[in-house]
Amino acid sequence: MEINAYLDEISTYLSEKILPSFQEYGIQLTSFYVNDINVPVDDDTVIKLKAALSKRAEMDIVGYSYQQERSFDTLEGAATNPNSMQGGMMGAGIGLGMGIGVGGAIGQQFGGLAQNITTAETKMCPQCKGQIGKNDRFCNLCGCDTESAQNAKQINCASCGCTLTESTKFCPKCGKKYNPCLKCNADIPDNTDICPACGEKAPKPCPKCGNVLMPDSKFCSECGYSLMKKCPNCEKEVSENTKFCPACGTEIK
């Protein structure tokens, strides 16, 4: 029922999946967002799920488990059975026991809640913006490593210097496509083979389908296109900067 909290992740995932299909027809997908996911409120499955989540929240607040609830129901049924000779005595015992046990559990829960409200210090998760404990390293809502996120190096557009994020596709200021380094995520300038930040080789797009590939790739993992440079005469594989074929002497253009 909390699927709308992950609309950004869903949008990014779907955009990456459908982008190659658009590029086959020469269409550039500049932005793709899922704004909302509606769930039919009158669906029996949704109604049962909402009821189960509500019951779970009630159990968490009161402080008892599903097994304890079933035990209470079983004992209460036995105590109210008119054919049971021990019904009256059992009912009295259950009432006393539940009064002590459940009352104590509720007291502990509200005592802890009051203590958390007045003394617990929190901080905001940089990924999901949820509130977590000040000394917690990992977010209990999305699993983000808050220390790594705080120490992450800022990404700037190689063209205009605008601040970018790892999920950015195009610079919001100048429109340059974000070309991330595979090692440090820095934005690599256009027509550059080496990352200026760490010296890593820049990723290269497939000439046929546009899929981003590792620098040393010989074939496209998406369409199978060969990325190896060959001599037009003898078809011997040659390096990128070769001017003449070492096997037959043909000029490589």
PDB file of C-alpha atoms in Angstrom:
ATOM      1  CA  MET A   1       0.000   0.000   0.000  1.00  0.00           C
ATOM      2  CA  GLU A   2       3.094   2.267   0.208  1.00  0.00           C
ATOM      3  CA  ILE A   3       4.013   1.830  -3.476  1.00  0.00           C
ATOM      4  CA  ASN A   4       3.578   5.569  -4.182  1.00  0.00           C
ATOM      5  CA  ALA A   5       6.616   6.217  -1.963  1.00  0.00           C
ATOM      6  CA  TYR A   6       8.793   4.584  -4.644  1.00  0.00           C
ATOM      7  CA  LEU A   7       7.535   6.460  -7.733  1.00  0.00           C
ATOM      8  CA  ASP A   8      11.000   7.927  -8.450  1.00  0.00           C
ATOM      9  CA  GLU A   9      12.634   4.468  -8.429  1.00  0.00           C
ATOM     10  CA  ILE A  10       9.839   3.026 -10.583  1.00  0.00           C
ATOM     11  CA  SER A  11      10.131   5.911 -13.074  1.00  0.00           C
ATOM     12  CA  THR A  12      13.902   5.477 -13.385  1.00  0.00           C
ATOM     13  CA  TYR A  13      13.623   1.698 -13.839  1.00  0.00           C
ATOM     14  CA  LEU A  14      10.897   1.935 -16.509  1.00  0.00           C
ATOM     15  CA  SER A  15      12.720   4.748 -18.326  1.00  0.00           C
ATOM     16  CA  GLU A  16      15.903   2.667 -18.623  1.00  0.00           C
ATOM     17  CA  LYS A  17      13.927  -0.328 -19.900  1.00  0.00           C
ATOM     18  CA  ILE A  18      11.944   1.471 -22.609  1.00  0.00           C
ATOM     19  CA  LEU A  19      14.714   3.862 -23.759  1.00  0.00           C
ATOM     20  CA  PRO A  20      16.365   1.338 -26.177  1.00  0.00           C
ATOM     21  CA  SER A  21      13.007   0.665 -27.860  1.00  0.00           C
ATOM     22  CA  PHE A  22      12.499   4.390 -28.505  1.00  0.00           C
ATOM     23  CA  GLN A  23      16.055   4.795 -29.801  1.00  0.00           C
ATOM     24  CA  GLU A  24      15.513   2.071 -32.417  1.00  0.00           C
ATOM     25  CA  TYR A  25      13.041   4.444 -34.070  1.00  0.00           C
ATOM     26  CA  GLY A  26      15.237   7.526 -33.624  1.00  0.00           C
ATOM     27  CA  ILE A  27      13.138   8.913 -30.770  1.00  0.00           C
ATOM     28  CA  GLN A  28      14.939  10.469 -27.792  1.00  0.00           C
ATOM     29  CA  LEU A  29      13.163   9.997 -24.467  1.00  0.00           C
ATOM     30  CA  THR A  30      14.103  13.116 -22.487  1.00  0.00           C
ATOM     31  CA  SER A  31      11.970  12.520 -19.402  1.00  0.00           C
ATOM     32  CA  PHE A  32       9.627   9.855 -18.098  1.00  0.00           C
ATOM     33  CA  TYR A  33       7.758  10.028 -14.810  1.00  0.00           C
ATOM     34  CA  VAL A  34       5.126   7.865 -13.118  1.00  0.00           C
ATOM     35  CA  ASN A  35       2.912  10.361 -11.271  1.00  0.00           C
ATOM     36  CA  ASP A  36       0.579   8.029  -9.437  1.00  0.00           C
ATOM     37  CA  ILE A  37      -0.426   4.382  -9.046  1.00  0.00           C
ATOM     38  CA  ASN A  38      -4.084   3.892  -8.179  1.00  0.00           C
ATOM     39  CA  VAL A  39      -5.300   0.815  -6.330  1.00  0.00           C
ATOM     40  CA  PRO A  40      -9.007  -0.167  -6.550  1.00  0.00           C
ATOM     41  CA  VAL A  41     -10.384   0.498  -3.074  1.00  0.00           C
ATOM     42  CA  ASP A  42     -13.315  -1.895  -3.542  1.00  0.00           C
ATOM     43  CA  ASP A  43     -11.125  -4.872  -4.458  1.00  0.00           C
ATOM     44  CA  ASP A  44     -11.466  -7.748  -1.949  1.00  0.00           C
ATOM     45  CA  THR A  45      -7.708  -8.339  -1.850  1.00  0.00           C
ATOM     46  CA  VAL A  46      -6.981  -4.661  -1.158  1.00  0.00           C
ATOM     47  CA  ILE A  47      -9.635  -4.546   1.576  1.00  0.00           C
ATOM     48  CA  LYS A  48      -8.135  -7.631   3.278  1.00  0.00           C
ATOM     49  CA  LEU A  49      -4.622  -6.174   2.994  1.00  0.00           C
ATOM     50  CA  LYS A  50      -5.715  -2.876   4.560  1.00  0.00           C
ATOM     51  CA  ALA A  51      -7.429  -4.747   7.393  1.00  0.00           C
ATOM     52  CA  ALA A  52      -4.302  -6.842   8.010  1.00  0.00           C
ATOM     53  CA  LEU A  53      -2.075  -3.747   8.079  1.00  0.00           C
ATOM     54  CA  SER A  54      -4.470  -2.020  10.463  1.00  0.00           C
ATOM     55  CA  LYS A  55      -4.480  -5.071  12.746  1.00  0.00           C
ATOM     56  CA  ARG A  56      -0.699  -5.259  12.672  1.00  0.00           C
ATOM     57  CA  ALA A  57      -0.423  -1.591  13.637  1.00  0.00           C
ATOM     58  CA  GLU A  58      -2.839  -2.200  16.521  1.00  0.00           C
ATOM     59  CA  MET A  59      -0.736  -5.139  17.756  1.00  0.00           C
ATOM     60  CA  ASP A  60       2.456  -3.058  17.559  1.00  0.00           C
ATOM     61  CA  ILE A  61       0.894  -0.283  19.649  1.00  0.00           C
ATOM     62  CA  VAL A  62      -0.660  -2.550  22.316  1.00  0.00           C
ATOM     63  CA  GLY A  63       2.366  -4.845  22.414  1.00  0.00           C
ATOM     64  CA  TYR A  64       1.125  -8.377  21.668  1.00  0.00           C
ATOM     65  CA  SER A  65       1.650 -10.855  18.839  1.00  0.00           C
ATOM     66  CA  TYR A  66      -0.713 -12.843  16.638  1.00  0.00           C
ATOM     67  CA  GLN A  67      -0.020 -15.994  18.673  1.00  0.00           C
ATOM     68  CA  GLN A  68      -0.932 -14.187  21.901  1.00  0.00           C
ATOM     69  CA  GLU A  69      -4.162 -12.899  20.355  1.00  0.00           C
ATOM     70  CA  ARG A  70      -5.150 -16.410  19.304  1.00  0.00           C
ATOM     71  CA  SER A  71      -4.405 -17.657  22.827  1.00  0.00           C
ATOM     72  CA  PHE A  72      -6.650 -14.927  24.279  1.00  0.00           C
ATOM     73  CA  ASP A  73      -9.475 -15.889  21.877  1.00  0.00           C
ATOM     74  CA  THR A  74      -9.156 -19.590  22.732  1.00  0.00           C
ATOM     75  CA  LEU A  75      -9.187 -19.019  26.497  1.00  0.00           C
ATOM     76  CA  GLU A  76     -12.041 -16.529  26.254  1.00  0.00           C
ATOM     77  CA  GLY A  77     -14.082 -19.021  24.240  1.00  0.00           C
ATOM     78  CA  ALA A  78     -13.479 -21.715  26.844  1.00  0.00           C
ATOM     79  CA  ALA A  79     -14.393 -19.361  29.685  1.00  0.00           C
ATOM     80  CA  THR A  80     -17.699 -18.345  28.077  1.00  0.00           C
ATOM     81  CA  ASN A  81     -18.687 -21.932  27.219  1.00  0.00           C
ATOM     82  CA  PRO A  82     -21.887 -22.625  29.240  1.00  0.00           C
ATOM     83  CA  ASN A  83     -21.241 -26.395  29.144  1.00  0.00           C
ATOM     84  CA  SER A  84     -17.888 -26.041  30.872  1.00  0.00           C
ATOM     85  CA  MET A  85     -17.934 -26.524  34.672  1.00  0.00           C
ATOM     86  CA  GLN A  86     -14.787 -24.467  35.035  1.00  0.00           C
ATOM     87  CA  GLY A  87     -16.132 -21.630  32.904  1.00  0.00           C
ATOM     88  CA  GLY A  88     -16.766 -19.218  35.772  1.00  0.00           C
ATOM     89  CA  MET A  89     -13.438 -19.840  37.450  1.00  0.00           C
ATOM     90  CA  MET A  90     -11.528 -19.681  34.165  1.00  0.00           C
ATOM     91  CA  GLY A  91     -13.292 -16.466  33.218  1.00  0.00           C
ATOM     92  CA  ALA A  92     -12.282 -14.857  36.479  1.00  0.00           C
ATOM     93  CA  GLY A  93      -8.705 -16.040  36.044  1.00  0.00           C
ATOM     94  CA  ILE A  94      -8.506 -14.798  32.464  1.00  0.00           C
ATOM     95  CA  GLY A  95      -9.921 -11.425  33.416  1.00  0.00           C
ATOM     96  CA  LEU A  96      -7.379 -11.028  36.196  1.00  0.00           C
ATOM     97  CA  GLY A  97      -4.479 -12.332  34.095  1.00  0.00           C
ATOM     98  CA  MET A  98      -5.308 -10.231  31.048  1.00  0.00           C
ATOM     99  CA  GLY A  99      -5.801  -7.171  33.235  1.00  0.00           C
ATOM    100  CA  ILE A 100      -2.317  -7.576  34.665  1.00  0.00           C
ATOM    101  CA  GLY A 101      -0.543  -8.780  31.522  1.00  0.00           C
ATOM    102  CA  VAL A 102      -2.086  -6.529  28.906  1.00  0.00           C
ATOM    103  CA  GLY A 103      -2.186  -3.575  31.279  1.00  0.00           C
ATOM    104  CA  GLY A 104       1.506  -3.978  31.980  1.00  0.00           C
ATOM    105  CA  ALA A 105       2.303  -4.292  28.287  1.00  0.00           C
ATOM    106  CA  ILE A 106       0.328  -1.165  27.445  1.00  0.00           C
ATOM    107  CA  GLY A 107       2.006   0.727  30.268  1.00  0.00           C
ATOM    108  CA  GLN A 108       5.440  -0.252  29.018  1.00  0.00           C
ATOM    109  CA  GLN A 109       4.604   0.697  25.428  1.00  0.00           C
ATOM    110  CA  PHE A 110       3.264   4.140  26.327  1.00  0.00           C
ATOM    111  CA  GLY A 111       6.120   4.699  28.758  1.00  0.00           C
ATOM    112  CA  GLY A 112       8.639   3.967  25.990  1.00  0.00           C
ATOM    113  CA  LEU A 113       6.670   6.127  23.553  1.00  0.00           C
ATOM    114  CA  ALA A 114       6.723   9.090  25.912  1.00  0.00           C
ATOM    115  CA  GLN A 115      10.444   8.643  26.495  1.00  0.00           C
ATOM    116  CA  ASN A 116      11.120   8.579  22.747  1.00  0.00           C
ATOM    117  CA  ILE A 117       9.043  11.684  22.181  1.00  0.00           C
ATOM    118  CA  THR A 118      10.830  13.709  24.830  1.00  0.00           C
ATOM    119  CA  THR A 119      14.446  12.493  24.609  1.00  0.00           C
ATOM    120  CA  ALA A 120      15.191  10.676  21.311  1.00  0.00           C
ATOM    121  CA  GLU A 121      17.162  12.712  18.765  1.00  0.00           C
ATOM    122  CA  THR A 122      16.547  12.018  15.076  1.00  0.00           C
ATOM    123  CA  LYS A 123      17.984  12.920  11.706  1.00  0.00           C
ATOM    124  CA  MET A 124      16.638  12.874   8.146  1.00  0.00           C
ATOM    125  CA  CYS A 125      17.587  10.097   5.741  1.00  0.00           C
ATOM    126  CA  PRO A 126      19.195  11.752   2.672  1.00  0.00           C
ATOM    127  CA  GLN A 127      17.522   9.242   0.319  1.00  0.00           C
ATOM    128  CA  CYS A 128      13.888   8.782   1.461  1.00  0.00           C
ATOM    129  CA  LYS A 129      13.703  11.850   3.788  1.00  0.00           C
ATOM    130  CA  GLY A 130      12.374   9.666   6.624  1.00  0.00           C
ATOM    131  CA  GLN A 131      13.224  10.291  10.291  1.00  0.00           C
ATOM    132  CA  ILE A 132      15.720   7.858  11.856  1.00  0.00           C
ATOM    133  CA  GLY A 133      17.781   7.758  15.041  1.00  0.00           C
ATOM    134  CA  LYS A 134      20.633  10.245  15.236  1.00  0.00           C
ATOM    135  CA  ASN A 135      23.228   7.491  15.743  1.00  0.00           C
ATOM    136  CA  ASP A 136      21.714   5.066  13.199  1.00  0.00           C
ATOM    137  CA  ARG A 137      23.948   4.509  10.183  1.00  0.00           C
ATOM    138  CA  PHE A 138      21.437   2.618   8.023  1.00  0.00           C
ATOM    139  CA  CYS A 139      17.900   3.867   7.400  1.00  0.00           C
ATOM    140  CA  ASN A 140      15.279   1.381   8.624  1.00  0.00           C
ATOM    141  CA  LEU A 141      12.866   2.582   5.915  1.00  0.00           C
ATOM    142  CA  CYS A 142      14.938   2.343   2.709  1.00  0.00           C
ATOM    143  CA  GLY A 143      18.264   0.789   3.818  1.00  0.00           C
ATOM    144  CA  CYS A 144      20.348   3.813   2.785  1.00  0.00           C
ATOM    145  CA  ASP A 145      23.872   4.028   4.242  1.00  0.00           C
ATOM    146  CA  THR A 146      23.640   7.560   5.637  1.00  0.00           C
ATOM    147  CA  GLU A 147      27.376   7.894   6.278  1.00  0.00           C
ATOM    148  CA  SER A 148      28.264   7.015   2.679  1.00  0.00           C
ATOM    149  CA  ALA A 149      25.570   9.358   1.391  1.00  0.00           C
ATOM    150  CA  GLN A 150      26.917  12.236   3.484  1.00  0.00           C
ATOM    151  CA  ASN A 151      30.489  11.583   2.355  1.00  0.00           C
ATOM    152  CA  ALA A 152      29.541  11.157  -1.308  1.00  0.00           C
ATOM    153  CA  LYS A 153      31.378  13.463  -3.680  1.00  0.00           C
ATOM    154  CA  GLN A 154      29.291  16.217  -5.262  1.00  0.00           C
ATOM    155  CA  ILE A 155      28.622  15.768  -8.981  1.00  0.00           C
ATOM    156  CA  ASN A 156      28.833  18.841 -11.202  1.00  0.00           C
ATOM    157  CA  CYS A 157      27.882  19.253 -14.853  1.00  0.00           C
ATOM    158  CA  ALA A 158      31.042  19.252 -17.000  1.00  0.00           C
ATOM    159  CA  SER A 159      29.577  22.008 -19.165  1.00  0.00           C
ATOM    160  CA  CYS A 160      28.073  24.579 -16.787  1.00  0.00           C
ATOM    161  CA  GLY A 161      28.995  23.354 -13.288  1.00  0.00           C
ATOM    162  CA  CYS A 162      25.401  22.816 -12.135  1.00  0.00           C
ATOM    163  CA  THR A 163      24.987  20.304  -9.290  1.00  0.00           C
ATOM    164  CA  LEU A 164      23.703  16.879 -10.443  1.00  0.00           C
ATOM    165  CA  THR A 165      22.619  13.633  -8.780  1.00  0.00           C
ATOM    166  CA  GLU A 166      23.269  10.040  -9.798  1.00  0.00           C
ATOM    167  CA  SER A 167      19.674   9.745 -11.066  1.00  0.00           C
ATOM    168  CA  THR A 168      19.977  12.853 -13.287  1.00  0.00           C
ATOM    169  CA  LYS A 169      19.689  12.201 -17.037  1.00  0.00           C
ATOM    170  CA  PHE A 170      20.218  15.721 -18.374  1.00  0.00           C
ATOM    171  CA  CYS A 171      21.577  18.877 -16.768  1.00  0.00           C
ATOM    172  CA  PRO A 172      18.594  21.014 -15.678  1.00  0.00           C
ATOM    173  CA  LYS A 173      20.532  24.209 -16.463  1.00  0.00           C
ATOM    174  CA  CYS A 174      22.239  23.662 -19.851  1.00  0.00           C
ATOM    175  CA  GLY A 175      20.620  20.433 -21.089  1.00  0.00           C
ATOM    176  CA  LYS A 176      23.880  18.443 -21.444  1.00  0.00           C
ATOM    177  CA  LYS A 177      23.377  14.689 -21.122  1.00  0.00           C
ATOM    178  CA  TYR A 178      24.893  13.333 -17.915  1.00  0.00           C
ATOM    179  CA  ASN A 179      27.758  11.013 -18.915  1.00  0.00           C
ATOM    180  CA  PRO A 180      28.793   9.351 -15.622  1.00  0.00           C
ATOM    181  CA  CYS A 181      32.229   7.887 -15.006  1.00  0.00           C
ATOM    182  CA  LEU A 182      31.933   4.193 -14.153  1.00  0.00           C
ATOM    183  CA  LYS A 183      34.373   4.623 -11.259  1.00  0.00           C
ATOM    184  CA  CYS A 184      33.663   7.975  -9.552  1.00  0.00           C
ATOM    185  CA  ASN A 185      30.325   9.076 -11.155  1.00  0.00           C
ATOM    186  CA  ALA A 186      31.829  12.415 -12.265  1.00  0.00           C
ATOM    187  CA  ASP A 187      30.275  13.945 -15.393  1.00  0.00           C
ATOM    188  CA  ILE A 188      32.660  13.323 -18.321  1.00  0.00           C
ATOM    189  CA  PRO A 189      32.812  16.100 -20.965  1.00  0.00           C
ATOM    190  CA  ASP A 190      31.671  15.305 -24.500  1.00  0.00           C
ATOM    191  CA  ASN A 191      34.325  14.007 -26.938  1.00  0.00           C
ATOM    192  CA  THR A 192      36.575  12.981 -24.039  1.00  0.00           C
ATOM    193  CA  ASP A 193      37.883   9.439 -23.588  1.00  0.00           C
ATOM    194  CA  ILE A 194      39.314   9.875 -20.074  1.00  0.00           C
ATOM    195  CA  CYS A 195      37.524  10.982 -16.906  1.00  0.00           C
ATOM    196  CA  PRO A 196      39.185  14.256 -15.766  1.00  0.00           C
ATOM    197  CA  ALA A 197      38.417  13.472 -12.112  1.00  0.00           C
ATOM    198  CA  CYS A 198      39.928   9.977 -11.709  1.00  0.00           C
ATOM    199  CA  GLY A 199      41.565   9.121 -15.053  1.00  0.00           C
ATOM    200  CA  GLU A 200      39.249   6.169 -15.766  1.00  0.00           C
ATOM    201  CA  LYS A 201      38.352   5.409 -19.379  1.00  0.00           C
ATOM    202  CA  ALA A 202      34.995   6.866 -20.345  1.00  0.00           C
ATOM    203  CA  PRO A 203      32.087   4.542 -21.226  1.00  0.00           C
ATOM    204  CA  LYS A 204      31.124   4.498 -24.886  1.00  0.00           C
ATOM    205  CA  PRO A 205      27.695   4.177 -26.510  1.00  0.00           C
ATOM    206  CA  CYS A 206      26.925   1.482 -29.066  1.00  0.00           C
ATOM    207  CA  PRO A 207      26.841   3.106 -32.560  1.00  0.00           C
ATOM    208  CA  LYS A 208      23.799   1.027 -33.447  1.00  0.00           C
ATOM    209  CA  CYS A 209      21.475   1.051 -30.416  1.00  0.00           C
ATOM    210  CA  GLY A 210      23.028   3.651 -28.088  1.00  0.00           C
ATOM    211  CA  ASN A 211      23.448   1.253 -25.155  1.00  0.00           C
ATOM    212  CA  VAL A 212      26.191   2.452 -22.757  1.00  0.00           C
ATOM    213  CA  LEU A 213      29.082  -0.037 -22.721  1.00  0.00           C
ATOM    214  CA  MET A 214      32.282  -0.651 -20.786  1.00  0.00           C
ATOM    215  CA  PRO A 215      35.356   1.021 -22.364  1.00  0.00           C
ATOM    216  CA  ASP A 216      36.944  -2.312 -23.395  1.00  0.00           C
ATOM    217  CA  SER A 217      33.761  -3.896 -24.785  1.00  0.00           C
ATOM    218  CA  LYS A 218      34.135  -5.634 -28.173  1.00  0.00           C
ATOM    219  CA  PHE A 219      30.464  -6.360 -28.740  1.00  0.00           C
ATOM    220  CA  CYS A 220      27.279  -4.604 -27.626  1.00  0.00           C
ATOM    221  CA  SER A 221      25.548  -6.540 -24.853  1.00  0.00           C
ATOM    222  CA  GLU A 222      22.153  -5.250 -26.033  1.00  0.00           C
ATOM    223  CA  CYS A 223      22.168  -5.756 -29.838  1.00  0.00           C
ATOM    224  CA  GLY A 224      25.371  -7.763 -30.491  1.00  0.00           C
ATOM    225  CA  TYR A 225      26.932  -5.109 -32.750  1.00  0.00           C
ATOM    226  CA  SER A 226      30.702  -5.585 -33.230  1.00  0.00           C
ATOM    227  CA  LEU A 227      32.764  -2.708 -31.856  1.00  0.00           C
ATOM    228  CA  MET A 228      36.139  -4.022 -33.076  1.00  0.00           C
ATOM    229  CA  LYS A 229      37.966  -1.966 -35.714  1.00  0.00           C
ATOM    230  CA  LYS A 230      39.011  -4.137 -38.676  1.00  0.00           C
ATOM    231  CA  CYS A 231      41.072  -3.715 -41.817  1.00  0.00           C
ATOM    232  CA  PRO A 232      38.705  -3.231 -44.786  1.00  0.00           C
ATOM    233  CA  ASN A 233      40.952  -5.407 -46.957  1.00  0.00           C
ATOM    234  CA  CYS A 234      41.922  -8.447 -44.847  1.00  0.00           C
ATOM    235  CA  GLU A 235      39.487  -7.892 -41.932  1.00  0.00           C
ATOM    236  CA  LYS A 236      42.268  -8.270 -39.386  1.00  0.00           C
ATOM    237  CA  GLU A 237      41.454  -6.619 -36.070  1.00  0.00           C
ATOM    238  CA  VAL A 238      43.481  -3.431 -35.528  1.00  0.00           C
ATOM    239  CA  SER A 239      43.772  -0.941 -32.676  1.00  0.00           C
ATOM    240  CA  GLU A 240      41.786   2.296 -32.566  1.00  0.00           C
ATOM    241  CA  ASN A 241      44.605   4.655 -33.668  1.00  0.00           C
ATOM    242  CA  THR A 242      46.115   2.398 -36.359  1.00  0.00           C
ATOM    243  CA  LYS A 243      46.663   4.179 -39.713  1.00  0.00           C
ATOM    244  CA  PHE A 244      47.916   1.203 -41.770  1.00  0.00           C
ATOM    245  CA  CYS A 245      47.070  -2.486 -41.410  1.00  0.00           C
ATOM    246  CA  PRO A 246      50.131  -4.372 -40.013  1.00  0.00           C
ATOM    247  CA  ALA A 247      49.098  -7.505 -41.958  1.00  0.00           C
ATOM    248  CA  CYS A 248      48.472  -6.198 -45.494  1.00  0.00           C
ATOM    249  CA  GLY A 249      49.529  -2.526 -45.387  1.00  0.00           C
ATOM    250  CA  THR A 250      46.105  -1.167 -46.343  1.00  0.00           C
ATOM    251  CA  GLU A 251      45.428   2.371 -45.150  1.00  0.00           C
ATOM    252  CA  ILE A 252      42.879   2.467 -42.324  1.00  0.00           C
ATOM    253  CA  LYS A 253      40.508   5.396 -42.637  1.00  0.00           C
TER     254      LYS A 253
END
